[in-house]
Short mmCIF file of C-alpha atoms in Angstrom, two decimals:
data_model
loop_
_atom_site.label_atom_id
_atom_site.label_comp_id
_atom_site.label_asym_id
_atom_site.label_seq_id
_atom_site.Cartn_x
_atom_site.Cartn_y
_atom_site.Cartn_z
CA MET A 260 -45.97 -71.89 -2.28
CA ASN A 261 -42.71 -70.56 -3.32
CA LYS A 262 -41.95 -71.93 -6.30
CA HIS A 263 -37.90 -71.95 -6.93
CA PRO A 264 -36.69 -74.54 -9.08
CA GLU A 265 -33.86 -76.78 -8.10
CA SER A 266 -32.46 -78.77 -10.29
CA THR A 267 -30.05 -82.05 -9.13
CA GLY A 268 -29.40 -85.19 -10.85
CA PRO A 269 -27.55 -88.28 -10.75
CA SER A 270 -25.62 -87.38 -13.72
CA GLU A 271 -25.27 -84.45 -15.72
CA GLU A 272 -26.82 -86.51 -18.90
CA GLN A 273 -29.99 -86.37 -16.57
CA GLN A 274 -31.24 -83.70 -14.31
CA ILE A 275 -34.53 -84.04 -12.03
CA THR A 276 -36.05 -80.41 -11.44
CA LEU A 277 -37.76 -79.81 -7.97
CA ARG A 278 -40.24 -77.25 -7.31
CA GLY A 279 -41.25 -76.84 -4.09
CA PRO A 280 -41.73 -78.19 -0.74
CA ALA A 281 -43.66 -81.07 -1.62
CA GLU A 282 -40.34 -82.44 -3.94
CA LEU A 283 -37.87 -80.86 -1.57
CA ALA A 284 -38.58 -83.13 1.43
CA ASP A 285 -39.54 -86.45 -1.15
CA ALA A 286 -35.77 -85.81 -2.44
CA LEU A 287 -33.90 -85.61 1.09
CA PRO A 288 -33.61 -89.07 1.80
CA TYR A 289 -31.25 -89.49 -2.14
CA LEU A 290 -29.85 -86.31 -1.86
CA MET A 291 -28.18 -88.19 1.57
CA GLY A 292 -28.34 -91.51 0.93
CA PHE A 293 -30.65 -92.75 4.01
CA HIS A 294 -33.44 -90.70 6.65
CA PRO A 295 -31.98 -88.31 8.56
CA SER A 296 -33.79 -88.62 11.70
CA ASP A 297 -33.36 -86.57 14.31
CA SER A 298 -31.13 -84.42 12.15
CA VAL A 299 -30.42 -80.78 10.59
CA VAL A 300 -29.12 -81.05 7.06
CA MET A 301 -28.24 -77.85 5.24
CA VAL A 302 -27.65 -77.57 1.61
CA ALA A 303 -25.87 -75.43 -0.55
CA LEU A 304 -27.66 -74.33 -4.18
CA HIS A 305 -25.46 -72.77 -6.94
CA GLY A 306 -26.27 -70.71 -9.75
CA GLY A 307 -29.50 -69.27 -10.97
CA ARG A 308 -31.22 -72.91 -11.35
CA GLY A 309 -30.27 -74.07 -7.98
CA ARG A 310 -27.95 -76.80 -8.71
CA PHE A 311 -27.09 -78.78 -5.05
CA GLY A 312 -23.81 -78.69 -3.97
CA SER A 313 -22.05 -79.06 -0.58
CA ARG A 314 -24.22 -80.77 2.40
CA LEU A 315 -23.88 -80.90 5.95
CA ARG A 316 -25.76 -82.82 8.63
CA LEU A 317 -26.05 -82.82 12.42
CA GLY A 318 -28.01 -83.89 15.09
CA ILE A 319 -30.14 -81.52 16.64
CA PRO A 320 -28.97 -80.09 20.11
CA GLN A 321 -30.65 -80.93 22.53
CA SER A 322 -31.02 -77.94 24.85
CA PRO A 323 -32.92 -74.67 22.69
CA LEU A 324 -29.83 -73.22 24.26
CA GLU A 325 -26.80 -74.80 22.00
CA TRP A 326 -29.34 -73.26 19.10
CA PRO A 327 -27.78 -69.78 18.26
CA THR A 328 -24.12 -71.21 18.49
CA VAL A 329 -24.85 -74.54 16.22
CA ALA A 330 -26.50 -72.44 13.75
CA ASP A 331 -23.36 -70.07 13.41
CA GLN A 332 -21.22 -72.82 13.21
CA LEU A 333 -23.21 -74.70 10.47
CA ALA A 334 -23.97 -71.39 8.65
CA GLU A 335 -19.73 -70.78 8.57
CA CYS A 336 -19.06 -74.70 7.68
CA LEU A 337 -21.14 -75.20 5.11
CA ILE A 338 -20.60 -71.69 3.10
CA LYS A 339 -16.78 -71.22 3.95
CA GLY A 340 -16.72 -75.30 2.73
CA SER A 341 -18.20 -74.47 -0.59
CA GLU A 342 -15.82 -71.62 -1.49
CA ARG A 343 -12.98 -74.26 -0.75
CA ARG A 344 -14.38 -76.85 -3.01
CA ASP A 345 -16.33 -75.12 -5.55
CA ALA A 346 -18.14 -71.57 -4.97
CA ARG A 347 -19.45 -69.57 -2.73
CA PRO A 348 -23.00 -70.70 -2.40
CA ASP A 349 -25.85 -68.58 -3.99
CA ALA A 350 -28.52 -69.81 -2.00
CA ILE A 351 -29.04 -72.40 0.82
CA VAL A 352 -31.88 -75.43 1.79
CA VAL A 353 -32.58 -76.28 5.01
CA PHE A 354 -34.37 -79.91 6.78
CA LEU A 355 -34.81 -79.92 10.18
CA CYS A 356 -35.81 -83.80 10.59
CA GLN A 357 -37.08 -84.74 14.12
CA ASP A 358 -40.06 -87.22 15.21
CA PRO A 359 -42.24 -86.55 18.14
CA ALA A 360 -41.64 -87.28 21.45
CA ASP A 361 -43.88 -89.50 23.25
CA GLY A 362 -47.44 -87.57 23.54
CA GLU A 363 -45.98 -85.09 21.55
CA THR A 364 -47.67 -84.08 17.76
CA GLY A 365 -45.70 -83.37 14.56
CA ASN A 366 -47.21 -80.09 14.07
CA ARG A 367 -45.93 -79.09 18.56
CA THR A 368 -42.40 -80.61 16.95
CA MET A 369 -42.76 -77.97 14.37
CA GLU A 370 -43.45 -75.54 16.61
CA ARG A 371 -40.92 -76.07 19.04
CA LEU A 372 -38.08 -75.99 16.39
CA ARG A 373 -39.22 -73.03 14.81
CA PRO A 374 -36.52 -70.74 17.05
CA PHE A 375 -33.93 -73.07 15.76
CA ALA A 376 -35.40 -72.73 12.05
CA GLN A 377 -35.27 -68.96 12.12
CA ARG A 378 -31.77 -69.00 14.10
CA LEU A 379 -30.52 -71.24 11.08
CA ARG A 380 -32.24 -68.27 8.31
CA THR A 381 -30.70 -65.41 10.28
CA ALA A 382 -26.71 -67.36 10.28
CA CYS A 383 -26.82 -67.76 7.26
CA GLY A 384 -28.29 -64.46 6.16
CA ALA A 385 -25.58 -62.93 8.27
CA LEU A 386 -22.65 -64.19 6.41
CA ASP A 387 -24.69 -62.85 2.69
CA VAL A 388 -26.51 -66.48 1.89
CA PRO A 389 -30.35 -66.28 1.72
CA VAL A 390 -31.94 -69.19 3.11
CA LEU A 391 -34.75 -70.20 0.20
CA GLU A 392 -36.51 -72.67 1.87
CA VAL A 393 -36.40 -74.35 5.55
CA LEU A 394 -38.52 -77.29 6.05
CA CYS A 395 -39.75 -79.49 9.22
CA ILE A 396 -40.46 -83.30 8.36
CA SER A 397 -42.09 -85.10 11.33
CA GLY A 398 -44.71 -87.56 11.83
CA ASN A 399 -44.74 -88.57 8.33
CA ARG A 400 -45.64 -84.97 7.64
CA PHE A 401 -43.79 -82.07 6.33
CA TRP A 402 -44.10 -78.47 7.05
CA SER A 403 -42.60 -75.06 5.41
CA TYR A 404 -41.22 -72.22 7.37
CA VAL A 405 -40.81 -69.94 4.52
CA CYS A 406 -44.54 -70.29 2.54
CA PRO A 407 -47.04 -68.25 4.38
CA ASP A 408 -49.52 -69.99 2.07
CA ALA A 409 -51.79 -71.87 3.51
CA ARG A 410 -53.61 -73.42 0.22
CA CYS A 411 -50.53 -75.25 0.27
CA CYS A 412 -48.25 -75.38 3.39
CA PRO A 413 -51.53 -75.60 5.93
CA ALA A 414 -50.94 -75.91 9.49
CA GLU A 415 -51.62 -79.38 9.69
CA GLY A 416 -48.77 -80.00 7.53
CA ASN A 417 -48.80 -82.43 4.13
CA LEU A 418 -48.36 -86.12 4.43
CA LEU A 419 -45.15 -87.17 2.48
CA ALA A 420 -44.97 -88.66 -0.49
CA MET A 421 -45.67 -93.12 -0.59
CA PRO A 422 -42.07 -94.10 -0.95
CA GLY A 423 -41.13 -95.22 -4.35
CA THR A 424 -44.06 -92.79 -6.28
CA SER A 425 -42.31 -90.00 -6.56
CA VAL A 426 -39.96 -88.53 -10.28
CA MET A 427 -37.20 -88.35 -7.91
CA ALA A 428 -37.63 -91.90 -6.74
CA ALA A 429 -37.81 -92.74 -10.51
CA ALA A 430 -34.42 -91.30 -11.51
CA ALA A 431 -32.89 -92.26 -8.18
CA THR A 432 -34.00 -95.88 -8.85
CA TYR A 433 -32.33 -95.43 -12.41
CA ALA A 434 -29.11 -94.37 -11.44
CA GLY A 435 -29.42 -96.74 -9.12
CA ILE A 436 -29.48 -94.72 -5.75
CA GLN A 437 -30.41 -96.27 -3.13
CA VAL A 438 -31.71 -95.05 0.27
CA ARG A 439 -30.62 -97.33 2.70
CA GLY A 440 -32.96 -96.80 5.61
CA SER A 441 -33.19 -94.69 8.35
CA LEU A 442 -29.94 -93.21 10.29
CA ARG A 443 -31.20 -94.81 13.48
CA GLU A 444 -30.58 -98.36 11.17
CA MET A 445 -27.48 -97.02 10.06
CA GLU A 446 -26.17 -96.11 13.49
CA ALA A 447 -27.54 -99.42 15.02
CA ARG A 448 -24.84 -101.69 13.38
CA LEU A 449 -22.04 -99.40 14.53
CA THR A 450 -23.20 -99.13 18.72
CA PRO A 451 -23.18 -102.01 21.49
CA PHE A 452 -25.92 -103.33 21.41
CA THR A 453 -27.22 -105.58 24.19
CA ARG A 454 -26.96 -109.52 24.00
CA THR A 455 -25.78 -111.98 26.56
CA SER A 456 -22.43 -111.74 25.96
CA THR A 457 -21.91 -107.64 27.27
CA ALA A 458 -20.33 -108.98 30.28
CA ALA A 459 -17.50 -111.27 28.95
CA GLN A 460 -16.56 -108.84 26.80
CA LEU A 461 -16.41 -106.59 29.90
CA CYS A 462 -13.85 -108.77 31.41
CA ALA A 463 -12.24 -109.15 28.34
CA LEU A 464 -11.54 -105.80 28.10
CA ASP A 465 -10.61 -105.07 31.65
CA ALA A 466 -8.20 -107.98 31.18
CA ALA A 467 -6.53 -106.87 27.72
CA GLY A 468 -6.45 -103.62 29.53
CA SER A 469 -4.52 -103.96 32.29
CA ALA A 470 -1.96 -106.48 29.76
CA MET A 471 -1.86 -103.82 27.47
CA VAL A 472 -1.78 -100.25 28.58
CA PRO A 473 1.91 -100.87 30.10
CA LEU A 474 3.23 -101.98 26.87
CA LEU A 475 1.69 -98.59 24.94
CA LEU A 476 3.31 -96.41 27.23
CA ASP A 477 7.16 -98.56 26.70
CA GLN A 478 7.80 -97.03 22.82
CA GLU A 479 10.18 -100.07 22.67
CA ARG A 480 7.25 -103.01 23.98
CA ARG A 481 4.75 -100.74 21.96
CA GLN A 482 6.45 -101.23 18.87
CA GLU A 483 6.19 -105.02 19.14
CA LEU A 484 2.15 -104.43 20.28
CA SER A 485 1.43 -102.93 17.16
CA GLY A 486 2.75 -105.80 15.13
CA GLU A 487 0.81 -108.09 17.06
CA THR A 488 -2.02 -106.33 16.69
CA LEU A 489 -1.68 -105.88 13.12
CA LYS A 490 -1.19 -109.46 12.32
CA LEU A 491 -4.49 -110.37 14.68
CA ALA A 492 -5.65 -107.53 12.30
CA ALA A 493 -4.84 -109.98 8.95
CA ARG A 494 -6.20 -113.00 10.57
CA LEU A 495 -9.52 -111.44 11.33
CA ILE A 496 -9.75 -109.96 8.22
CA ASP A 497 -8.91 -113.26 6.46
CA ARG A 498 -11.34 -114.84 9.05
CA LEU A 499 -14.49 -112.52 7.64
CA GLY A 500 -13.54 -112.45 3.95
CA LYS A 501 -14.34 -116.60 3.69
CA ALA A 502 -17.74 -116.41 5.26
CA PRO A 503 -20.59 -115.94 2.76
CA ALA A 504 -22.19 -113.75 1.87
CA THR A 505 -25.78 -112.76 3.48
CA THR A 506 -27.86 -110.13 4.38
CA PRO A 507 -26.66 -106.74 6.24
CA SER A 508 -28.56 -107.96 9.30
CA LEU A 509 -27.15 -111.36 9.54
CA ALA A 510 -24.20 -110.80 8.88
CA ASP A 511 -23.15 -108.55 11.39
CA ILE A 512 -24.23 -111.43 13.78
CA ASN A 513 -21.93 -113.57 11.82
CA ASP A 514 -18.66 -111.09 12.23
CA ASP A 515 -19.74 -110.97 15.61
CA ARG A 516 -19.71 -115.13 16.13
CA LEU A 517 -16.53 -115.12 14.16
CA ILE A 518 -14.99 -112.73 16.75
CA SER A 519 -14.11 -113.94 20.23
CA ASP A 520 -14.60 -111.47 22.96
CA GLU A 521 -10.32 -111.84 23.76
CA GLU A 522 -9.53 -111.17 20.30
CA ALA A 523 -12.08 -107.91 19.99
CA ALA A 524 -10.57 -106.57 23.53
CA SER A 525 -6.89 -107.35 21.80
CA MET A 526 -8.12 -105.15 18.49
CA ILE A 527 -9.77 -102.50 20.50
CA LEU A 528 -7.03 -101.61 22.98
CA GLY A 529 -4.16 -102.02 20.21
CA LEU A 530 -5.89 -99.58 17.47
CA GLN A 531 -5.81 -96.97 20.66
CA ASP A 532 -2.42 -96.36 19.23
CA ARG A 533 -2.11 -93.99 16.49
CA GLU A 534 0.56 -95.38 14.54
CA THR A 535 -1.08 -98.58 14.27
CA ARG A 536 -4.54 -96.97 13.48
CA ASP A 537 -2.81 -95.04 10.68
CA ARG A 538 -0.96 -98.37 9.56
CA ALA A 539 -4.35 -99.77 9.72
CA ALA A 540 -5.81 -97.49 7.42
CA GLU A 541 -3.66 -99.17 4.83
CA TRP A 542 -6.29 -101.67 4.47
CA MET A 543 -8.32 -99.71 2.09
CA GLU A 544 -9.20 -101.00 -1.31
CA GLY A 545 -8.05 -104.36 -3.05
CA PRO A 546 -9.75 -107.60 -2.49
CA LYS A 547 -9.56 -107.29 1.55
CA VAL A 548 -11.18 -103.68 1.52
CA TYR A 549 -14.87 -104.97 2.38
CA ALA A 550 -13.38 -107.40 5.10
CA ALA A 551 -11.83 -104.63 6.97
CA LEU A 552 -14.88 -102.76 7.09
CA ARG A 553 -16.53 -105.73 8.54
CA LEU A 554 -13.78 -106.12 11.11
CA TRP A 555 -14.06 -102.26 12.18
CA ARG A 556 -17.88 -102.33 12.31
CA ALA A 557 -17.65 -105.08 14.58
CA LEU A 558 -15.28 -103.72 16.69
CA ALA A 559 -17.12 -100.77 17.17
CA ARG A 560 -19.85 -102.94 18.43
CA ARG A 561 -17.75 -104.61 20.99
CA CYS A 562 -16.74 -101.13 22.61
CA VAL A 563 -19.54 -101.85 25.88
CA ALA A 564 -19.63 -99.69 28.93
CA PRO A 565 -17.51 -98.19 29.74
CA TYR A 566 -15.11 -98.45 26.58
CA GLU A 567 -18.07 -96.18 24.69
CA GLU A 568 -15.01 -93.58 23.58
CA HIS A 569 -12.71 -97.00 22.28
CA ALA A 570 -15.03 -97.26 19.54
CA ALA A 571 -13.74 -93.45 17.63
CA ALA A 572 -10.75 -95.65 16.56
CA PRO A 573 -12.59 -98.25 14.71
CA LEU A 574 -15.68 -95.89 14.06
CA THR A 575 -13.27 -93.24 11.89
CA LEU A 576 -11.46 -96.67 10.20
CA ALA A 577 -14.74 -97.74 9.13
CA GLY A 578 -15.72 -94.52 8.17
CA TRP A 579 -12.33 -93.80 5.89
CA VAL A 580 -12.61 -97.59 4.14
CA SER A 581 -16.54 -96.20 3.34
CA TRP A 582 -15.43 -93.23 1.93
CA SER A 583 -12.50 -94.56 0.04
CA THR A 584 -14.72 -97.42 -1.45
CA GLY A 585 -17.56 -94.39 -2.40
CA ASP A 586 -20.24 -94.98 -0.30
CA GLU A 587 -20.19 -91.53 1.41
CA PRO A 588 -23.90 -91.60 3.08
CA ALA A 589 -22.11 -94.73 5.53
CA ALA A 590 -19.04 -92.46 5.68
CA ARG A 591 -20.36 -89.96 7.10
CA VAL A 592 -22.45 -91.79 10.00
CA ALA A 593 -19.57 -93.71 11.15
CA LEU A 594 -17.39 -90.31 11.60
CA GLY A 595 -20.03 -88.33 12.60
CA LEU A 596 -20.57 -91.47 15.36
CA ALA A 597 -16.60 -91.26 16.11
CA LEU A 598 -16.93 -87.54 16.87
CA ARG A 599 -20.08 -87.67 19.30
CA LEU A 600 -17.96 -89.95 21.13
CA ASP A 601 -15.09 -87.56 21.08
CA PRO A 602 -15.41 -84.29 19.70
CA HIS A 603 -11.30 -83.81 19.61
CA TYR A 604 -10.42 -86.89 17.49
CA THR A 605 -7.94 -85.22 14.58
CA PHE A 606 -8.25 -87.93 12.33
CA ALA A 607 -12.14 -88.03 12.68
CA GLN A 608 -12.23 -84.17 12.06
CA LEU A 609 -10.37 -83.92 9.25
CA LEU A 610 -11.83 -87.16 7.34
CA HIS A 611 -15.50 -85.38 7.96
CA GLU A 612 -14.60 -82.12 7.05
CA ALA A 613 -13.05 -83.54 3.49
CA CYS A 614 -16.04 -86.04 3.28
CA ASN A 615 -18.42 -83.53 3.32
CA GLN A 616 -16.63 -81.02 1.13
CA GLY A 617 -16.89 -84.00 -1.55
CA LEU A 618 -12.80 -83.96 -1.77
CA ASP A 619 -11.14 -87.14 -3.94
CA PRO A 620 -9.58 -89.74 -1.52
CA GLU A 621 -7.35 -90.77 -3.74
CA THR A 622 -5.34 -87.77 -2.19
CA LEU A 623 -5.14 -89.61 1.30
CA ARG A 624 -4.99 -93.07 -1.02
CA ARG A 625 -1.66 -92.02 -2.24
CA CYS A 626 -0.43 -91.00 0.67
CA LEU A 627 -1.01 -94.00 2.71
CA ARG A 628 0.30 -96.19 -0.56
CA GLY A 629 3.49 -93.92 -0.37
CA GLU A 630 3.99 -94.39 3.88
CA ARG A 631 3.70 -98.44 2.90
CA SER A 632 6.35 -98.00 0.30
CA ALA A 633 8.65 -96.30 2.15
CA ARG A 634 7.88 -98.95 5.22
CA THR A 635 8.77 -101.77 3.03
CA ALA A 636 12.12 -100.45 1.52
CA GLN A 637 13.58 -99.80 4.97
CA HIS A 638 12.92 -103.02 5.80
CA VAL A 639 14.01 -104.63 2.59
CA ARG A 640 17.52 -101.92 3.29
CA ARG A 641 17.90 -103.38 6.65
CA ALA A 642 17.70 -107.27 5.67
CA GLU A 643 20.28 -106.53 3.13
CA ARG A 644 22.69 -104.59 5.54
CA VAL A 645 21.99 -107.65 8.13
CA ALA A 646 22.50 -110.43 5.87
CA GLY A 647 25.84 -108.77 4.21
CA ALA A 648 27.00 -108.16 7.93
CA ARG A 649 26.36 -111.78 9.10
CA PRO A 650 29.38 -113.16 6.66
CA ALA A 651 31.89 -111.47 8.11
CA ARG A 652 31.01 -112.05 11.56
CA VAL A 653 30.68 -116.06 11.04
CA LYS A 654 33.20 -116.99 8.36
CA PRO A 655 36.31 -119.52 9.45
CA ALA A 656 38.74 -117.57 7.46
CA GLY A 657 41.14 -120.09 8.63
CA ARG A 658 39.97 -123.04 10.16
CA ALA A 659 39.81 -124.89 6.61
CA ARG A 660 43.51 -124.54 6.14
CA THR A 661 43.93 -126.66 9.90
CA ARG A 662 44.99 -130.72 8.98
CA PRO A 663 42.21 -132.87 10.02
CA GLY A 664 43.40 -134.50 13.33
CA SER A 665 46.23 -131.67 13.91
CA SER A 666 46.52 -129.44 17.49
CA ARG A 667 48.68 -127.30 15.35
CA PRO A 668 47.09 -123.93 15.77
CA GLY A 669 47.14 -121.82 12.15
CA PRO A 670 48.47 -118.71 11.30
CA GLY A 671 45.57 -116.60 13.34
CA THR A 672 44.28 -118.75 15.35
CA ALA A 673 45.12 -116.45 18.50
CA ASP A 674 43.68 -113.27 16.95
CA ARG A 675 40.60 -115.66 16.01
CA ARG A 676 40.18 -116.66 19.59
CA ARG A 677 40.56 -113.49 21.49
CA SER A 678 37.49 -112.44 19.24
CA ALA A 679 35.52 -114.66 20.27
CA ARG A 680 35.93 -114.61 23.91
CA PRO A 681 32.38 -113.46 25.38
CA GLY A 682 32.60 -109.51 25.06
CA ALA A 683 30.12 -106.63 24.12
CA GLN A 684 29.26 -108.27 21.02
CA GLY A 685 27.72 -111.27 22.93
CA ARG A 686 25.23 -109.28 24.95
CA ARG A 687 24.29 -107.20 22.17
CA GLY A 688 22.89 -110.41 20.58
CA THR A 689 21.23 -111.42 23.59
CA LYS A 690 19.74 -108.56 24.77
CA THR A 691 18.55 -108.36 20.54
CA GLY A 692 17.25 -111.93 20.75
CA ARG A 693 15.14 -110.24 23.91
#
């Protein structure tokens, strides 16, 4: 067994030393916050003791033809991202996690993925960063692609440690670190599922699309639609916030019941407008932030076929709120799903990269706060201008000097009568009213 100590810990005061494949395999769920099924995970190591740094996760490509390109991209992304954030990695650890396919053993899965493991090693080596370990985790066992010693790394693999029995598990419990379950379970909370009202939701989305798409293409009507969408979002967030707290699975069911198909369809279509989505991202902190997160999750679940790609907007908002509130594992899952649906969704790309690099979300929060403050100030100035102009248009300057009951016009009456005739001002007021 290759003994290369890797130091990590929930804080600088408490550090855990991991030695060898067994302890590395056991530590993976605590590093990610979940069990990364069907994933390639790469972790940067820094310093002589191998301090854990940046990490990234990607679903294992189904086609082996994609493995060389994906390996090169992952190596470059992790190494260059680490340089921008902290420092160039001194080494890398790689995990390949995939359950056996039907009729396949864990050992067979490990052998099938061996070319991908080798390609990842050469891709990192080409950038002058060595890979110290590559582990395959499959069928509750793990294998090392690097260790040649059959005494500690036999061909049949080693069993994973029982959950909660390792030193890493004890340290994670002490630090309050939780493992939420498998990646599949986390993704299930964000993806449409089969239910009896799927047909009703599809009809609502079709109806909303027919009514709202023409409005989204009209600049003036689009602004009105944006305001209506945000008002609906505020009502739904208040509604969800008043619901009693319960377990996550029951909470999702209750949230789906609290949002009608028509409301969900209007929100999903309204969030396809970029400016509306950006305004919705301002629900990122404060007492309503978790209710907003529940809304974005619920909307993602309502994007039934063939509207799956529409989920990129609520998924990105869910990822942003999770990241903003410190839940990086949930943020990575939501943003990864958004990019799986739409690889070119810019907002998700930027957030996913920033989250993986460990950047501080406060920079973006300040930007959104600034936009909100500027918009509020603009509304106030506009209201003051309107309020200041109204008395000049409606003030009856000479009418007060006319005696009650007198038919004699006072000075300037003819001018006032001319100015009161229907004209351009009246037409503008009618148009504004529309």
